[in-house]
CSV table of C-alpha atoms in Angstrom, one decimal:
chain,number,residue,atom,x,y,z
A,866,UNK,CA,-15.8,19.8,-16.8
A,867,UNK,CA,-14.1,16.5,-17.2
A,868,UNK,CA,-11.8,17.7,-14.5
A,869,UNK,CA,-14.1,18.6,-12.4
A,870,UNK,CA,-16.1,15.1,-12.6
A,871,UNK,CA,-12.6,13.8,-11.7
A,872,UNK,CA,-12.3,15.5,-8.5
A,873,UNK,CA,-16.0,14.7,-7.9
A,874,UNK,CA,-15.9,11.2,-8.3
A,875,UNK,CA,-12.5,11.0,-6.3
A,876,UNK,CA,-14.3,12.2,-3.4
A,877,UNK,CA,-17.3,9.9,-3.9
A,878,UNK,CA,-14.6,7.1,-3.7
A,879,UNK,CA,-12.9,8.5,-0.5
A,880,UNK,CA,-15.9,8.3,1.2
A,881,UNK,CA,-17.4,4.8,0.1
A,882,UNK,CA,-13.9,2.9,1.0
A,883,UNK,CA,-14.0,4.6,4.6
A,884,UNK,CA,-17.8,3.8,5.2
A,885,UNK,CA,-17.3,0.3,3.5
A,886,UNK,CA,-14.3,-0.1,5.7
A,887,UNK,CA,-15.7,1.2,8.9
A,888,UNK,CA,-18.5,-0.7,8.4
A,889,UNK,CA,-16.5,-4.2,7.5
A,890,UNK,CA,-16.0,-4.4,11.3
A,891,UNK,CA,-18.4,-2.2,13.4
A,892,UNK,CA,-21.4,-4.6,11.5
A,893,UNK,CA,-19.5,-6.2,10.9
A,894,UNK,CA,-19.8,-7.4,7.3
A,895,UNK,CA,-20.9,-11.3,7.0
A,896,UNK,CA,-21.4,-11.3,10.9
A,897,UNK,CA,-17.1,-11.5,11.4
A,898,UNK,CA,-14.6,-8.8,11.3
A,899,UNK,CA,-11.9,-8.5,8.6
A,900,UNK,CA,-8.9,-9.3,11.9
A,901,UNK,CA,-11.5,-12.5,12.6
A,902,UNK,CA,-11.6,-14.0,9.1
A,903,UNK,CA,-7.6,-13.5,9.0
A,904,UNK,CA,-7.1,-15.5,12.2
A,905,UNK,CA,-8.5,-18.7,10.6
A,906,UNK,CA,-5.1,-18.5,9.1
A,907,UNK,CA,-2.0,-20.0,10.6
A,908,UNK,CA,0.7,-18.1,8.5
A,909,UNK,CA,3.7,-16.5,10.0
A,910,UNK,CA,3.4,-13.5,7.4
A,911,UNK,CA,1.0,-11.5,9.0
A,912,UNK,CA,2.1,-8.8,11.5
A,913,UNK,CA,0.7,-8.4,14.9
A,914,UNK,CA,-3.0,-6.6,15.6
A,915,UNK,CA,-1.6,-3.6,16.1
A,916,UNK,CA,-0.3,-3.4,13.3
A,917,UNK,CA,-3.1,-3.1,11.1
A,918,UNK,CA,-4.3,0.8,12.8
A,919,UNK,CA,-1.9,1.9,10.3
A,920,UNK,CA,-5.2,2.1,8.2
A,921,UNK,CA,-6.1,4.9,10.4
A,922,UNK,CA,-3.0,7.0,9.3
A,923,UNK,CA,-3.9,5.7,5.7
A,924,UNK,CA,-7.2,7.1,5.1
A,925,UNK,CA,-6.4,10.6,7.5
A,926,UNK,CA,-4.0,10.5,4.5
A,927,UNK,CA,-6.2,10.2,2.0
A,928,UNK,CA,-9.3,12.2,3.3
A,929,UNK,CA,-6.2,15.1,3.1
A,930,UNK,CA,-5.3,14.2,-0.4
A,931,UNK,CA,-9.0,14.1,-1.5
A,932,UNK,CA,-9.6,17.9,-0.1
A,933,UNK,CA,-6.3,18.9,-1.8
A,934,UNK,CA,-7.2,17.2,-5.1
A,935,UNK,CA,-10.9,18.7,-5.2
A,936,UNK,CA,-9.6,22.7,-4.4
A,937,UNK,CA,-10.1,24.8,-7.4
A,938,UNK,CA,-6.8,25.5,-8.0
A,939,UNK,CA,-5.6,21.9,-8.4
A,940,UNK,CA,-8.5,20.7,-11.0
A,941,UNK,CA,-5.9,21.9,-13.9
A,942,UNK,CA,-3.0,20.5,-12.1
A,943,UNK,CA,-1.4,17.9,-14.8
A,944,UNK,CA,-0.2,15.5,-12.1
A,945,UNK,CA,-3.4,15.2,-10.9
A,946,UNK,CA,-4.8,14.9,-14.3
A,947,UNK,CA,-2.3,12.3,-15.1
A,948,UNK,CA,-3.7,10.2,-12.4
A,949,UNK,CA,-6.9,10.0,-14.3
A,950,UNK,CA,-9.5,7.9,-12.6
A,951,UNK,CA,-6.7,5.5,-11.1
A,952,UNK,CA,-7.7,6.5,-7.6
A,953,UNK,CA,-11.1,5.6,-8.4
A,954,UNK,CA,-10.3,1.8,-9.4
A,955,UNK,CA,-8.2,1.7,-6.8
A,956,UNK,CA,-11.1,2.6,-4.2
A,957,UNK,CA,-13.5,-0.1,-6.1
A,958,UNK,CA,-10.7,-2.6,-5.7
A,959,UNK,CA,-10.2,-1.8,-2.3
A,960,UNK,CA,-14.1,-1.7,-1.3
A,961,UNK,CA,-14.7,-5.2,-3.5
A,962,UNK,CA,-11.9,-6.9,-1.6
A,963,UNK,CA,-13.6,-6.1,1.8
A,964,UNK,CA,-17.0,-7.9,0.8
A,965,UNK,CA,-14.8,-10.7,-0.8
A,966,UNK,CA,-12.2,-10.8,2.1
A,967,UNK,CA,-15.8,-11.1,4.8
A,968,UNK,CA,-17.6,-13.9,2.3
A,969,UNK,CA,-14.5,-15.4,2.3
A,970,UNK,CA,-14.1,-16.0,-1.6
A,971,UNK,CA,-10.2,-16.3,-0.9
A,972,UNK,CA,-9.3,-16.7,-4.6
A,973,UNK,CA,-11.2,-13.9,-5.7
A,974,UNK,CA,-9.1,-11.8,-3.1
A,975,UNK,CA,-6.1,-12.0,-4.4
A,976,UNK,CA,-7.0,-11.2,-7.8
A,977,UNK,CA,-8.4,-7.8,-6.4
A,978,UNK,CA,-5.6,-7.4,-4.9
A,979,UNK,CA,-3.8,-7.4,-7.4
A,980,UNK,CA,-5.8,-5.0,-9.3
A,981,UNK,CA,-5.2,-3.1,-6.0
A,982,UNK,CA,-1.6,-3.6,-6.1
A,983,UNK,CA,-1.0,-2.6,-9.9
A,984,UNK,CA,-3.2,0.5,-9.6
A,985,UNK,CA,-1.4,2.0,-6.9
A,986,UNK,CA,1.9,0.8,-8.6
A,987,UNK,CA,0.6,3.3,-11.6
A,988,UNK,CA,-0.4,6.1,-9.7
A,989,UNK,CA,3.3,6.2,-7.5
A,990,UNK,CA,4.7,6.3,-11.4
A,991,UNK,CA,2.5,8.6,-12.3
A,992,UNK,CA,3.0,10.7,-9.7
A,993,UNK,CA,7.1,10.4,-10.3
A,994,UNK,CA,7.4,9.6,-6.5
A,995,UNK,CA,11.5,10.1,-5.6
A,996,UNK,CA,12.2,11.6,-9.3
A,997,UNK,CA,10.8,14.8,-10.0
A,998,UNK,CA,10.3,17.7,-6.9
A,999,UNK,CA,7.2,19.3,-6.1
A,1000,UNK,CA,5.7,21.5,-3.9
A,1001,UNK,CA,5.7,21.0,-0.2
A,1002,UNK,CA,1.8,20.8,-0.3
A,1003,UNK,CA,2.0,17.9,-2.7
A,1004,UNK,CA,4.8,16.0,-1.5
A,1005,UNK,CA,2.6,15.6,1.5
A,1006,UNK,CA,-0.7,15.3,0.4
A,1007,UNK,CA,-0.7,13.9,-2.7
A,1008,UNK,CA,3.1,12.0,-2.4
A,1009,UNK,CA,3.1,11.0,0.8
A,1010,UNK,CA,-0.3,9.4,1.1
A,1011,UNK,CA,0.1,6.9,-2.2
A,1012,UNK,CA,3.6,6.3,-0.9
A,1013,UNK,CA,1.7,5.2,2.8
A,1014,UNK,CA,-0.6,3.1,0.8
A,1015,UNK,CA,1.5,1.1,-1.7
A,1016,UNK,CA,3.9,0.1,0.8
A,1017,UNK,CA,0.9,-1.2,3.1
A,1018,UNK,CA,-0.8,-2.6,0.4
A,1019,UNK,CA,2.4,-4.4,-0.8
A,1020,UNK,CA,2.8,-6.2,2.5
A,1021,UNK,CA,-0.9,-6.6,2.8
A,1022,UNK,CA,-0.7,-8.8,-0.8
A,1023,UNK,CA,2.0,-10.5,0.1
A,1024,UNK,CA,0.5,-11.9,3.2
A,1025,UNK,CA,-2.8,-12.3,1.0
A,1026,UNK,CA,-1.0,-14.5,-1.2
A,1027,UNK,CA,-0.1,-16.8,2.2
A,1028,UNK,CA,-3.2,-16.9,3.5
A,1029,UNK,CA,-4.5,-18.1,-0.1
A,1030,UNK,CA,-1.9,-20.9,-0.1
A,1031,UNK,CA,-2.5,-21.9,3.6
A,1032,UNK,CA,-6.5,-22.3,2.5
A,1033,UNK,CA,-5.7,-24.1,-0.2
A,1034,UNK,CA,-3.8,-26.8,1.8
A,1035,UNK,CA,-0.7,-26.3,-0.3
A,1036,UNK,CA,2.6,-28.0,1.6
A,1037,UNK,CA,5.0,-25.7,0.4
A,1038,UNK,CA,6.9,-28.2,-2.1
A,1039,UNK,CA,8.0,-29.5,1.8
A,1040,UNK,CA,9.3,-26.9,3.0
A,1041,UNK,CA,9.0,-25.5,6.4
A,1042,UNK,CA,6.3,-23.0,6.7
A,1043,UNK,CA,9.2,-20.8,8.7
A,1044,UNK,CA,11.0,-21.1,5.9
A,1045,UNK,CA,9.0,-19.8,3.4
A,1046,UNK,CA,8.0,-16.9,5.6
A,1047,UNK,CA,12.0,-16.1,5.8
A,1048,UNK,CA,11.4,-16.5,1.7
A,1049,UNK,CA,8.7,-13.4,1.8
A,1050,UNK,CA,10.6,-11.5,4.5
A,1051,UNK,CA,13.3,-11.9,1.7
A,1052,UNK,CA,11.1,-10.7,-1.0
A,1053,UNK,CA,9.8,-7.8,0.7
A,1054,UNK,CA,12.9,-7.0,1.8
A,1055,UNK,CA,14.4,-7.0,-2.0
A,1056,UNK,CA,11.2,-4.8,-2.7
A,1057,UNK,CA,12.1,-2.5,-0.5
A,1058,UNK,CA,15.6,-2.0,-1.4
A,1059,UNK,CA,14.6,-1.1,-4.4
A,1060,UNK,CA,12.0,1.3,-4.0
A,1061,UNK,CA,14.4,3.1,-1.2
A,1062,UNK,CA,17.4,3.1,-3.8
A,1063,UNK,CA,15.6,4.2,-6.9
A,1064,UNK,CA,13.1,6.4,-5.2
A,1065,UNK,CA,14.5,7.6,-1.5
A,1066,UNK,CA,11.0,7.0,-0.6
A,1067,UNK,CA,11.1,7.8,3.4
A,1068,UNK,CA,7.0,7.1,3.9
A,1069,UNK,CA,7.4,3.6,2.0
A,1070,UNK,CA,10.3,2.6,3.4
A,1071,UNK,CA,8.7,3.7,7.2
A,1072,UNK,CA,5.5,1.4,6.0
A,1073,UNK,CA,7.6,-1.9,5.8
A,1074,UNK,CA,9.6,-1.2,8.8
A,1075,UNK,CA,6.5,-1.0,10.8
A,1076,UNK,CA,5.0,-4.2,9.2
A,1077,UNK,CA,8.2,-6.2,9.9
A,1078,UNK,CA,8.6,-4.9,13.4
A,1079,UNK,CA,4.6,-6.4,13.4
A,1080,UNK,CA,5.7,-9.7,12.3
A,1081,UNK,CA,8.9,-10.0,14.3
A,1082,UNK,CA,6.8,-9.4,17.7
A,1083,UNK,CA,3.3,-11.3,16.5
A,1084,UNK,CA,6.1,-14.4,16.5
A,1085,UNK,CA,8.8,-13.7,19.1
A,1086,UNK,CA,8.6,-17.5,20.0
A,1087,UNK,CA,9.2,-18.5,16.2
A,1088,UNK,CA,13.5,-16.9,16.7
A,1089,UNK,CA,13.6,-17.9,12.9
A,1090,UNK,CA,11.1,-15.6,11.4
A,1091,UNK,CA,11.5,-13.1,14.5
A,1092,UNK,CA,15.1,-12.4,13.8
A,1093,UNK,CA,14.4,-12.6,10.3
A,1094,UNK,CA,11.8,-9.9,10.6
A,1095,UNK,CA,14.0,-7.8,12.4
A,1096,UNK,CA,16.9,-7.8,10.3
A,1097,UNK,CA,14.9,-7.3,7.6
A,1098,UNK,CA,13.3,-4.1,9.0
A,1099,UNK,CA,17.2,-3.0,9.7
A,1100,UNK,CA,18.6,-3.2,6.5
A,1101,UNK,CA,15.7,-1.6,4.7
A,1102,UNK,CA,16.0,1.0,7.5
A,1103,UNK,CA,19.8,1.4,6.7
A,1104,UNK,CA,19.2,1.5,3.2
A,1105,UNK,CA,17.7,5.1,3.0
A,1106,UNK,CA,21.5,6.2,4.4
A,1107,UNK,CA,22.2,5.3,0.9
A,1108,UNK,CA,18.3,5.6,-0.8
A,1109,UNK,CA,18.2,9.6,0.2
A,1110,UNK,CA,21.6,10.8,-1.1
A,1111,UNK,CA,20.8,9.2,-4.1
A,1112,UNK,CA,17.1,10.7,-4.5
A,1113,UNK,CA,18.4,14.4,-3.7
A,1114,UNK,CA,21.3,13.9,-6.2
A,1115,UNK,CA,18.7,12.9,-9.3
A,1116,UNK,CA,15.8,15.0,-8.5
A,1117,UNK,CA,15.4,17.7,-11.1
A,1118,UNK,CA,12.5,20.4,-11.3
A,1119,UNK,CA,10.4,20.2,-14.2
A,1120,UNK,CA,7.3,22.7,-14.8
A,1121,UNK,CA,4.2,20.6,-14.8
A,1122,UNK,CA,4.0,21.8,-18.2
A,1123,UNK,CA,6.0,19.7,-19.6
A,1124,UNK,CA,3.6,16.7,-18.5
A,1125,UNK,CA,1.5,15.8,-22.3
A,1126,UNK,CA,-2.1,14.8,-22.7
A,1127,UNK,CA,-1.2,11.4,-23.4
A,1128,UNK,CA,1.0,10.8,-20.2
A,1129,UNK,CA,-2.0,12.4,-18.1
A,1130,UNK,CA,-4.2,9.2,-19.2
């Protein structure tokens, strides 16, 4: 029974994060759309319009992950079990930052993003993303969807954490505000390296590069963070030359089995 209140409530979630979201900007939410609030921020960290239908993908990703978790035959399964009700938080967190993000309590944001951020973080663990094999019906829809949405989310907190600064008024201890984005093109960059070298994770990896590319064309007339951008999106790209050899050489198969009560909580 507990299990099958899990699945029921993850599909609950699923569908109160896409109506919440859908409605953020067909409303839209506060009488401004979540793109419209982010304009009323000059920072150099967040990617071109287009950028952002990669939600789309996201949430195809995760309608298919919902479906797969709520079958029958996956209600025992002890990596889904080990995921407990993370997926759940993670859609509160998701749907709380919308209404925060469109009444523009900026502060607040970030620390649901956050929550956001470390939830997802868990679940990729959980889920041994780039260490232990599993079916080709998991890897993509259950691996490859959390994979999609923590490297999104980690450039979406990121540029969060920017556009909290820049409302704040904070001058950057002086420095040039094209220099710190080169500083957060670094970070992410550093991020990435070593989620592609430890994990081989293709999807995440794909994510940033698409997010970068964003960033590099939204500011084409800024050369500093454009080129910085771009090689950034290179070298993580190049790094899964190095990330996938490594990921086939240390995955092992383990029976699900082996997973215990207390790692499934």
């Amino acid at each position: 029974m507990r299990n099958l209140i899990r699945q029921i409530v993850n599909i609950i979630i699923t569908i109160a994060v896409i109506v919440v979201n859908a409605l953020a900007n067909t409303l839209p939410i506060n009488g401004q759309t979540t793109g419209e609030v982010s304009d009323q921020f000059d920072v150099y960290f967040v990617p071109a319009a287009y950028v952002f239908s990669i939600w789309g993908l996201i949430y195809v990703a995760l309608v298919a992950f919902t479906v797969y978790q709520a079958l029958p035959s996956q209600r025992e399964n002890p990596r889904l079990q080990r995921m407990g009700y993370l997926y759940a938080l993670s859609g509160v967190a998701n749907i709380a930052w919308i209404f925060l993000w469109h009444y523009e309590q900026f502060v607040w944001t970030m620390v649901v993003m956050a929550v956001l951020l470390l939830t997802l973080i868990a679940i990729y663990l959980r889920l041994g993303i780039g260490r232990k094999r599993g079916s080709t019906a998991e890897t993509w829809l259950v691996r490859v969807p959390f994979s999609l949405y923590l490297g999104w989310i980690t450039v979406a907190t990121i540029a969060n954490a920017t556009q909290l600064l820049n409302y704040l008024g904070w001058n950057g201890w002086g420095i040039a505000p094209e220099w710190w984005a080169v500083i957060m093109l670094a970070a992410a960059t550093l991020i990435t390296l070593a989620v592609s070298f430890t994990r081989g994770d293709i999807a995440y990896v794909l994510v940033i590069v698409w997010a970068f590319a964003g960033i590099a064309l939204k500011h084409s007339d800024t050369l500093l963070v454009s080129i910085s951008a771009w090689v950034g999106a290179g070298i993580v790209l190049l790094s899964l030359l190095i990330g996938i050899p490594l990921r086939l050489d240390r995955l092992e198969r383990k029976p699900v089995e082996e997973v215990s009560i207390r790692d499934r909580w």
